[in-house]
Structures are given as C-alpha cells and as structure tokens.
C-alpha cells in the first residue's frame, strides 16, 4: 500500500489552528495574522506538507508560472538568443528571483506576427500568470497586445508610448554621456560611434546622449555607422569608419560585442588600441573581459535589472505593486585598457 502524504488536516493539528486557516495561508490570502502565518509555515515544514498545485490553482486562479518572452523579428531569432550573452544574463537574473518566490518560468519566442498571436492566446488562456517581455524592436506590438488581453506584463526597457505595463530600464543617455566624457578626458576629439540598429529601443537614447555630450564640448560632427549588435557588424562598421575618417582617435560602440569586433579589426590593421584609437563599449558583458585589450565600457547591470523585472511582476500578481510600476537603474563606467 502507498503511504499517504501529509494533509491540510495534519498541518492544522500540528499548528493548532483550523483547516480553513491553513488553507488561507497556503493560498496566499492576505488577511491572516502574520504570527499565525508563521506558526502555520513552521507546521508545514515539520509535517512535510506539499500543496496540490492543481487544487491550489482552482482557489488562487494562479498557475505558479510566468512567461519569459523574447520578442523580435527574424526567422533566426531563437538561435541569436542562445548565442548572444545578453539574453543569457536576462534569464540568469530573472530565474534567481523566480526561484526564490517558487515561480516557474516558461520560455516563449515571438519572432513573427503568427508567433505573437500564439503567445497572446497562450497567456490569455491562463497557461501562465503574467509575462516578462524582452523586446528588441521599439515598435513591437506584442506588449500592447498583452496589455489589451489583460495579461499582467512587465517589460525590459521603457515602452515607446503610454502603456499600462511595468518596466525596468537603464538611463541609456546618461551611460552614453559617461562614455563621451571619458573619451574627452583622455584627450580624444575626433570621435565616432558605432550605433545600435534603428529599431532597437535604446538606440536613440544612446546616440542622443553621446551626441549631446560632445556638442557641449564643441564637437558637432559625429560620424555614425550602425551595427547589428554582433561582433562581425562591429568589424564592418569599424572598417567603414576608418576608411571614411582615417584620422579618428576614439570610438563609442552601443554594445560590447560591436566594440569587441571594432578592436579586432583595428588590431588586424595595425592600429594601436588605445594608443591610436580609444574604444568604449556598453553593457560590461563577458565580451568586455574577453576583448583584447580589456574593454572600457558602460555597465548595464542586466542580471539585477532582470531580477527587478521579475520582482515587479510577482509583486503585481500578489497585489503589492501596481500596473505601470517602474525601476530605473543608473549606469556606471568601468575603465579597462581600451580607453
């Protein structure tokens, strides 16, 4: 015969309270005295009781899972997610917080109109309690679709317009100003930038911040070549910049991978970094430490930002945070050998 597991009644006897009180604590009902909650939790630990998730979902109308959605156009987007360290850092940060709260992540991709519709339908049907959305397109319709469907949603990055969704973001313009200020302080005046793709949410902020800082220093002409967030595109952009502006002495790239590609190209061409051309990146990712020379960069604390994003969503589901709550992080300059 199979030995039965501990029941609510067993926990109630151990705690000296009613079965209904134990049920309210297990299901997260908030009108239970904190001291009684603690007594019940200790009784749960002693008895080894494990709530039946299916039965609990009927009471709480929650699944105990949230969707982590990566959204961008392109058939090869899923492969890019697994190749780009940025996305791994997002998963790492969000997963740590979700595990603390006993919430399971469900990984979804939305790389086309059809995929977006499927994601919305999946979440509307209650397959997960809410969505953490990382979008690489400033005009991505998915966040608006999720909000319109009534799905609690938190974004990595500021939404492009008025949208009733929480978000976590970095002051990208301030980060680009840090990069510009550092290059100027190193005596560099013939500066250029490898920008992010036009469609990227942070692209305009980083470019505007860099240009504004240089304009204040009396530098109005800033050559821009846009990359694709990859090292190869950084190489291509650096080749074009060097060809069209051979006297440049400093470059700011909108992410570390593009900066790493720029450094590789300069090294292959016999251009000393930072002796001839100083290079500054953005992110402080693994690419910054793997770069030769070590990359000076603006730190974007992706893991902390992803954890904050997950925290906002979980708190929203528990009723302790409002729709539209936001957390803004400040950038920090990390100085290494490249500038």
Tab-separated table of C-alpha atoms in Angstrom:
chain	number	residue	atom	x	y	z
A	1	UNK	CA	0.000	0.000	0.000
A	2	UNK	CA	1.141	3.539	-0.757
A	3	UNK	CA	1.715	5.710	2.267
A	4	UNK	CA	-0.408	8.870	2.098
A	5	UNK	CA	1.317	12.244	2.268
A	6	UNK	CA	0.617	14.905	4.906
A	7	UNK	CA	-2.736	16.693	4.504
A	8	UNK	CA	-4.128	20.100	5.443
A	9	UNK	CA	-5.693	18.435	8.472
A	10	UNK	CA	-2.274	17.195	9.614
A	11	UNK	CA	-0.848	20.706	9.322
A	12	UNK	CA	-3.843	22.161	11.167
A	13	UNK	CA	-3.388	19.726	14.085
A	14	UNK	CA	0.354	20.449	14.218
A	15	UNK	CA	-0.227	24.216	14.194
A	16	UNK	CA	-3.244	24.178	16.499
A	17	UNK	CA	-5.424	26.088	14.054
A	18	UNK	CA	-8.370	25.291	11.792
A	19	UNK	CA	-8.105	23.660	8.396
A	20	UNK	CA	-9.558	26.835	6.852
A	21	UNK	CA	-6.749	28.919	8.350
A	22	UNK	CA	-4.109	26.590	6.913
A	23	UNK	CA	-5.828	26.797	3.524
A	24	UNK	CA	-5.778	30.594	3.604
A	25	UNK	CA	-2.039	30.644	4.406
A	26	UNK	CA	-1.201	28.076	1.716
A	27	UNK	CA	-3.194	30.002	-0.896
A	28	UNK	CA	-1.684	33.371	-0.041
A	29	UNK	CA	-4.797	35.009	1.360
A	30	UNK	CA	-3.540	38.217	2.924
A	31	UNK	CA	-5.959	38.694	5.873
A	32	UNK	CA	-4.219	36.173	8.152
A	33	UNK	CA	-2.339	37.464	11.195
A	34	UNK	CA	1.434	37.343	10.450
A	35	UNK	CA	2.108	35.455	13.688
A	36	UNK	CA	-0.398	32.768	12.717
A	37	UNK	CA	1.104	32.605	9.227
A	38	UNK	CA	4.500	31.891	10.774
A	39	UNK	CA	3.065	29.153	13.014
A	40	UNK	CA	1.413	27.520	10.006
A	41	UNK	CA	4.568	27.734	7.879
A	42	UNK	CA	6.570	26.037	10.618
A	43	UNK	CA	3.952	23.313	10.840
A	44	UNK	CA	4.141	22.836	7.068
A	45	UNK	CA	7.910	22.406	7.345
A	46	UNK	CA	7.642	19.920	10.210
A	47	UNK	CA	4.962	17.808	8.537
A	48	UNK	CA	6.491	17.960	5.066
A	49	UNK	CA	3.166	19.013	3.566
A	50	UNK	CA	3.222	19.899	-0.164
A	51	UNK	CA	0.231	21.782	-1.624
A	52	UNK	CA	-1.581	20.173	-4.533
A	53	UNK	CA	-0.858	22.641	-7.324
A	54	UNK	CA	-3.945	21.760	-9.369
A	55	UNK	CA	-6.256	22.228	-6.406
A	56	UNK	CA	-4.437	25.381	-5.350
A	57	UNK	CA	-4.856	26.861	-8.828
A	58	UNK	CA	-8.617	26.431	-8.582
A	59	UNK	CA	-8.604	28.587	-5.436
A	60	UNK	CA	-5.999	31.204	-6.323
A	61	UNK	CA	-6.609	31.263	-10.101
A	62	UNK	CA	-2.818	31.276	-10.451
A	63	UNK	CA	-0.615	28.702	-12.134
A	64	UNK	CA	2.615	29.463	-10.267
A	65	UNK	CA	4.338	30.138	-13.590
A	66	UNK	CA	5.191	33.240	-15.615
A	67	UNK	CA	6.271	33.551	-19.234
A	68	UNK	CA	9.664	34.959	-20.184
A	69	UNK	CA	9.078	36.202	-23.723
A	70	UNK	CA	11.848	37.192	-26.143
A	71	UNK	CA	10.384	39.184	-28.999
A	72	UNK	CA	11.974	40.384	-32.252
A	73	UNK	CA	11.509	39.957	-35.988
A	74	UNK	CA	13.533	37.355	-37.858
A	75	UNK	CA	13.455	33.634	-38.564
A	76	UNK	CA	16.820	33.009	-36.865
A	77	UNK	CA	15.928	34.938	-33.723
A	78	UNK	CA	15.844	31.903	-31.418
A	79	UNK	CA	19.375	30.954	-32.469
A	80	UNK	CA	20.530	34.501	-31.787
A	81	UNK	CA	19.020	34.400	-28.290
A	82	UNK	CA	21.177	31.419	-27.387
A	83	UNK	CA	24.297	32.966	-28.970
A	84	UNK	CA	24.115	36.486	-27.501
A	85	UNK	CA	25.277	36.705	-23.851
A	86	UNK	CA	22.759	39.492	-23.161
A	87	UNK	CA	19.829	37.074	-23.242
A	88	UNK	CA	21.574	34.556	-21.003
A	89	UNK	CA	22.141	37.308	-18.457
A	90	UNK	CA	18.429	38.170	-18.554
A	91	UNK	CA	17.470	34.544	-17.928
A	92	UNK	CA	20.009	34.218	-15.110
A	93	UNK	CA	18.755	37.317	-13.313
A	94	UNK	CA	15.060	36.552	-13.686
A	95	UNK	CA	15.443	32.880	-12.783
A	96	UNK	CA	17.159	33.648	-9.479
A	97	UNK	CA	14.281	35.819	-8.273
A	98	UNK	CA	11.582	33.480	-9.567
A	99	UNK	CA	13.139	30.524	-7.767
A	100	UNK	CA	13.150	32.490	-4.517
A	101	UNK	CA	9.409	33.024	-4.963
A	102	UNK	CA	8.732	29.403	-6.076
A	103	UNK	CA	7.569	30.594	-9.502
A	104	UNK	CA	8.395	28.590	-12.635
A	105	UNK	CA	9.476	30.354	-15.860
A	106	UNK	CA	8.095	29.387	-19.270
A	107	UNK	CA	10.342	30.454	-22.181
A	108	UNK	CA	8.497	31.764	-25.262
A	109	UNK	CA	9.651	33.316	-28.546
A	110	UNK	CA	7.709	35.842	-30.611
A	111	UNK	CA	9.575	36.391	-33.875
A	112	UNK	CA	6.625	36.839	-36.264
A	113	UNK	CA	3.031	38.037	-36.400
A	114	UNK	CA	1.809	34.461	-36.087
A	115	UNK	CA	4.108	33.744	-33.130
A	116	UNK	CA	2.935	36.902	-31.347
A	117	UNK	CA	-0.695	35.870	-31.774
A	118	UNK	CA	0.104	32.414	-30.397
A	119	UNK	CA	1.860	33.888	-27.359
A	120	UNK	CA	-1.102	36.153	-26.589
A	121	UNK	CA	-3.581	33.298	-26.997
A	122	UNK	CA	-1.474	31.005	-24.803
A	123	UNK	CA	-1.336	33.544	-21.987
A	124	UNK	CA	-4.942	34.659	-22.363
A	125	UNK	CA	-5.991	31.054	-21.786
A	126	UNK	CA	-4.257	31.148	-18.393
A	127	UNK	CA	-1.225	28.990	-19.173
A	128	UNK	CA	0.892	31.408	-17.090
A	129	UNK	CA	0.049	34.205	-14.687
A	130	UNK	CA	1.878	37.021	-16.465
A	131	UNK	CA	4.636	37.922	-18.894
A	132	UNK	CA	8.187	39.237	-18.662
A	133	UNK	CA	8.873	40.698	-22.105
A	134	UNK	CA	12.283	41.429	-23.630
A	135	UNK	CA	11.750	43.123	-26.980
A	136	UNK	CA	14.413	44.218	-29.455
A	137	UNK	CA	12.059	46.361	-31.529
A	138	UNK	CA	10.937	49.783	-30.318
A	139	UNK	CA	7.722	49.381	-32.349
A	140	UNK	CA	6.992	45.821	-31.223
A	141	UNK	CA	3.195	45.395	-30.976
A	142	UNK	CA	3.429	42.468	-28.529
A	143	UNK	CA	3.466	44.477	-25.242
A	144	UNK	CA	0.344	46.365	-26.297
A	145	UNK	CA	-1.345	43.128	-27.367
A	146	UNK	CA	-0.643	41.526	-23.988
A	147	UNK	CA	-1.913	44.525	-22.018
A	148	UNK	CA	-5.058	44.689	-24.177
A	149	UNK	CA	-5.625	40.979	-23.458
A	150	UNK	CA	-5.464	41.644	-19.716
A	151	UNK	CA	-2.172	39.805	-19.178
A	152	UNK	CA	-0.064	41.316	-16.343
A	153	UNK	CA	3.073	42.446	-18.162
A	154	UNK	CA	6.484	43.847	-17.212
A	155	UNK	CA	8.996	44.963	-19.843
A	156	UNK	CA	12.786	45.057	-20.026
A	157	UNK	CA	13.107	48.604	-21.309
A	158	UNK	CA	10.823	51.616	-21.403
A	159	UNK	CA	7.672	51.225	-23.547
A	160	UNK	CA	7.572	53.527	-26.591
A	161	UNK	CA	4.305	55.223	-25.590
A	162	UNK	CA	1.653	55.324	-22.873
A	163	UNK	CA	1.195	51.674	-21.963
A	164	UNK	CA	-0.180	50.282	-18.714
A	165	UNK	CA	2.733	47.929	-18.120
A	166	UNK	CA	5.538	47.905	-15.608
A	167	UNK	CA	9.091	48.206	-16.828
A	168	UNK	CA	12.740	48.172	-15.819
A	169	UNK	CA	15.230	50.308	-17.699
A	170	UNK	CA	18.668	51.896	-17.653
A	171	UNK	CA	19.363	55.597	-18.140
A	172	UNK	CA	20.923	54.941	-21.532
A	173	UNK	CA	21.513	58.596	-22.372
A	174	UNK	CA	23.438	59.065	-19.132
A	175	UNK	CA	25.525	55.987	-19.944
A	176	UNK	CA	26.438	57.345	-23.363
A	177	UNK	CA	27.378	60.658	-21.729
A	178	UNK	CA	29.750	58.753	-19.442
A	179	UNK	CA	31.403	57.197	-22.475
A	180	UNK	CA	31.745	60.577	-24.214
A	181	UNK	CA	33.113	62.249	-21.103
A	182	UNK	CA	35.721	59.539	-20.628
A	183	UNK	CA	36.942	59.787	-24.223
A	184	UNK	CA	37.133	63.576	-23.969
A	185	UNK	CA	39.025	63.334	-20.680
A	186	UNK	CA	41.557	61.099	-22.452
A	187	UNK	CA	42.158	63.933	-24.920
A	188	UNK	CA	40.245	62.369	-27.797
A	189	UNK	CA	38.493	64.870	-30.087
A	190	UNK	CA	37.998	63.107	-33.432
A	191	UNK	CA	35.239	60.806	-32.290
A	192	UNK	CA	32.769	58.467	-33.965
A	193	UNK	CA	30.176	55.958	-32.834
A	194	UNK	CA	29.016	52.508	-33.865
A	195	UNK	CA	25.312	52.822	-33.192
A	196	UNK	CA	22.649	50.280	-32.365
A	197	UNK	CA	20.100	49.319	-35.048
A	198	UNK	CA	17.425	51.973	-35.637
A	199	UNK	CA	14.754	49.587	-34.400
A	200	UNK	CA	16.407	48.932	-31.023
A	201	UNK	CA	14.573	50.552	-28.079
A	202	UNK	CA	17.740	52.069	-26.561
A	203	UNK	CA	19.350	53.110	-29.868
A	204	UNK	CA	18.126	56.701	-29.942
A	205	UNK	CA	18.854	57.319	-26.248
A	206	UNK	CA	22.460	56.139	-26.503
A	207	UNK	CA	23.124	58.057	-29.710
A	208	UNK	CA	21.439	61.237	-28.443
A	209	UNK	CA	23.313	61.099	-25.131
A	210	UNK	CA	26.659	60.687	-26.887
A	211	UNK	CA	25.976	63.483	-29.351
A	212	UNK	CA	24.687	65.834	-26.665
A	213	UNK	CA	27.813	65.405	-24.519
A	214	UNK	CA	30.073	66.076	-27.493
A	215	UNK	CA	28.031	69.080	-28.605
A	216	UNK	CA	28.503	70.594	-25.149
A	217	UNK	CA	32.257	70.146	-25.684
A	218	UNK	CA	32.095	71.942	-29.031
A	219	UNK	CA	32.095	68.830	-31.248
A	220	UNK	CA	29.124	68.989	-33.588
A	221	UNK	CA	30.063	66.472	-36.283
A	222	UNK	CA	29.866	62.861	-35.022
A	223	UNK	CA	30.136	60.143	-37.700
A	224	UNK	CA	27.718	57.261	-37.098
A	225	UNK	CA	27.699	53.783	-38.598
A	226	UNK	CA	25.048	51.410	-37.293
A	227	UNK	CA	25.792	47.799	-36.443
A	228	UNK	CA	23.589	44.810	-35.589
A	229	UNK	CA	24.737	44.130	-32.003
A	230	UNK	CA	27.186	41.472	-33.294
A	231	UNK	CA	30.995	41.404	-33.298
A	232	UNK	CA	31.037	40.953	-37.073
A	233	UNK	CA	28.907	44.055	-37.569
A	234	UNK	CA	31.319	45.926	-35.282
A	235	UNK	CA	34.202	44.889	-37.536
A	236	UNK	CA	32.304	46.051	-40.620
A	237	UNK	CA	31.372	49.372	-39.027
A	238	UNK	CA	34.938	49.989	-37.850
A	239	UNK	CA	36.279	49.264	-41.333
A	240	UNK	CA	33.925	51.836	-42.813
A	241	UNK	CA	34.681	54.447	-40.169
A	242	UNK	CA	38.426	54.048	-40.603
A	243	UNK	CA	38.090	54.213	-44.372
A	244	UNK	CA	35.935	57.362	-44.325
A	245	UNK	CA	37.560	59.036	-41.291
A	246	UNK	CA	41.185	57.837	-41.120
A	247	UNK	CA	42.143	60.489	-38.536
A	248	UNK	CA	39.594	59.440	-35.885
A	249	UNK	CA	41.041	58.775	-32.431
A	250	UNK	CA	38.079	57.498	-30.412
A	251	UNK	CA	35.034	55.246	-30.919
A	252	UNK	CA	31.982	54.560	-28.789
A	253	UNK	CA	30.076	51.366	-29.638
A	254	UNK	CA	26.496	50.845	-28.442
A	255	UNK	CA	27.263	47.362	-27.126
A	256	UNK	CA	30.308	45.327	-26.122
A	257	UNK	CA	30.116	42.807	-28.961
A	258	UNK	CA	30.344	45.560	-31.572
A	259	UNK	CA	33.172	47.194	-29.602
A	260	UNK	CA	34.988	43.851	-29.480
A	261	UNK	CA	34.644	43.490	-33.251
A	262	UNK	CA	35.960	47.051	-33.699
A	263	UNK	CA	39.023	46.271	-31.559
A	264	UNK	CA	39.683	43.092	-33.537
A	265	UNK	CA	39.624	44.999	-36.814
A	266	UNK	CA	41.878	47.770	-35.513
A	267	UNK	CA	44.382	45.226	-34.179
A	268	UNK	CA	44.460	43.385	-37.511
A	269	UNK	CA	45.091	46.671	-39.338
A	270	UNK	CA	47.981	47.537	-37.037
A	271	UNK	CA	46.100	50.385	-35.348
A	272	UNK	CA	47.011	50.529	-31.655
A	273	UNK	CA	44.186	50.465	-29.072
A	274	UNK	CA	44.121	52.782	-27.185
A	275	UNK	CA	47.313	54.436	-28.496
A	276	UNK	CA	45.866	55.418	-31.874
A	277	UNK	CA	42.154	54.824	-31.332
A	278	UNK	CA	40.440	54.509	-27.952
A	279	UNK	CA	37.348	52.282	-27.810
A	280	UNK	CA	34.478	52.298	-25.309
A	281	UNK	CA	31.614	49.779	-25.284
A	282	UNK	CA	28.297	49.418	-23.493
A	283	UNK	CA	26.997	46.561	-21.255
A	284	UNK	CA	30.021	45.250	-19.305
A	285	UNK	CA	29.305	41.770	-20.605
A	286	UNK	CA	31.620	38.793	-20.991
A	287	UNK	CA	32.740	40.278	-24.307
A	288	UNK	CA	34.289	43.209	-22.411
A	289	UNK	CA	36.625	40.968	-20.426
A	290	UNK	CA	37.390	38.703	-23.404
A	291	UNK	CA	38.265	41.685	-25.598
A	292	UNK	CA	41.951	42.405	-26.231
A	293	UNK	CA	42.792	44.851	-24.801
A	294	UNK	CA	40.263	44.711	-21.966
A	295	UNK	CA	37.297	46.864	-22.900
A	296	UNK	CA	36.380	50.088	-21.128
A	297	UNK	CA	32.599	50.042	-21.077
A	298	UNK	CA	29.408	51.381	-19.535
A	299	UNK	CA	27.964	48.833	-17.134
A	300	UNK	CA	24.363	47.804	-17.654
A	301	UNK	CA	23.510	45.528	-14.686
A	302	UNK	CA	21.420	43.133	-16.754
A	303	UNK	CA	21.084	40.436	-14.092
A	304	UNK	CA	19.927	42.963	-11.480
A	305	UNK	CA	17.540	44.550	-13.962
A	306	UNK	CA	16.041	41.168	-14.895
A	307	UNK	CA	15.595	40.302	-11.212
A	308	UNK	CA	13.856	43.643	-10.656
A	309	UNK	CA	11.614	42.939	-13.651
A	310	UNK	CA	10.635	39.557	-12.206
A	311	UNK	CA	10.083	41.099	-8.778
A	312	UNK	CA	7.736	43.742	-10.217
A	313	UNK	CA	5.643	41.070	-11.931
A	314	UNK	CA	5.442	38.746	-8.935
A	315	UNK	CA	4.532	41.662	-6.650
A	316	UNK	CA	1.911	42.748	-9.178
A	317	UNK	CA	0.394	39.247	-9.133
A	318	UNK	CA	0.329	39.291	-5.325
A	319	UNK	CA	-1.334	42.698	-5.309
A	320	UNK	CA	1.568	44.568	-3.698
A	321	UNK	CA	2.573	46.511	-6.837
A	322	UNK	CA	0.526	48.460	-9.355
A	323	UNK	CA	0.391	48.236	-13.138
A	324	UNK	CA	2.876	50.672	-14.574
A	325	UNK	CA	5.399	50.404	-11.743
A	326	UNK	CA	8.948	51.073	-12.909
A	327	UNK	CA	12.557	50.756	-11.777
A	328	UNK	CA	15.295	52.888	-13.381
A	329	UNK	CA	18.953	51.891	-12.977
A	330	UNK	CA	21.927	54.237	-13.221
A	331	UNK	CA	24.880	53.339	-15.469
A	332	UNK	CA	28.472	53.076	-14.229
A	333	UNK	CA	31.657	53.473	-16.264
A	334	UNK	CA	34.067	50.527	-15.961
A	335	UNK	CA	37.566	51.555	-17.015
A	336	UNK	CA	39.891	48.942	-18.530
A	337	UNK	CA	42.715	49.167	-21.075
A	338	UNK	CA	40.928	50.071	-24.331
A	339	UNK	CA	40.366	53.730	-23.393
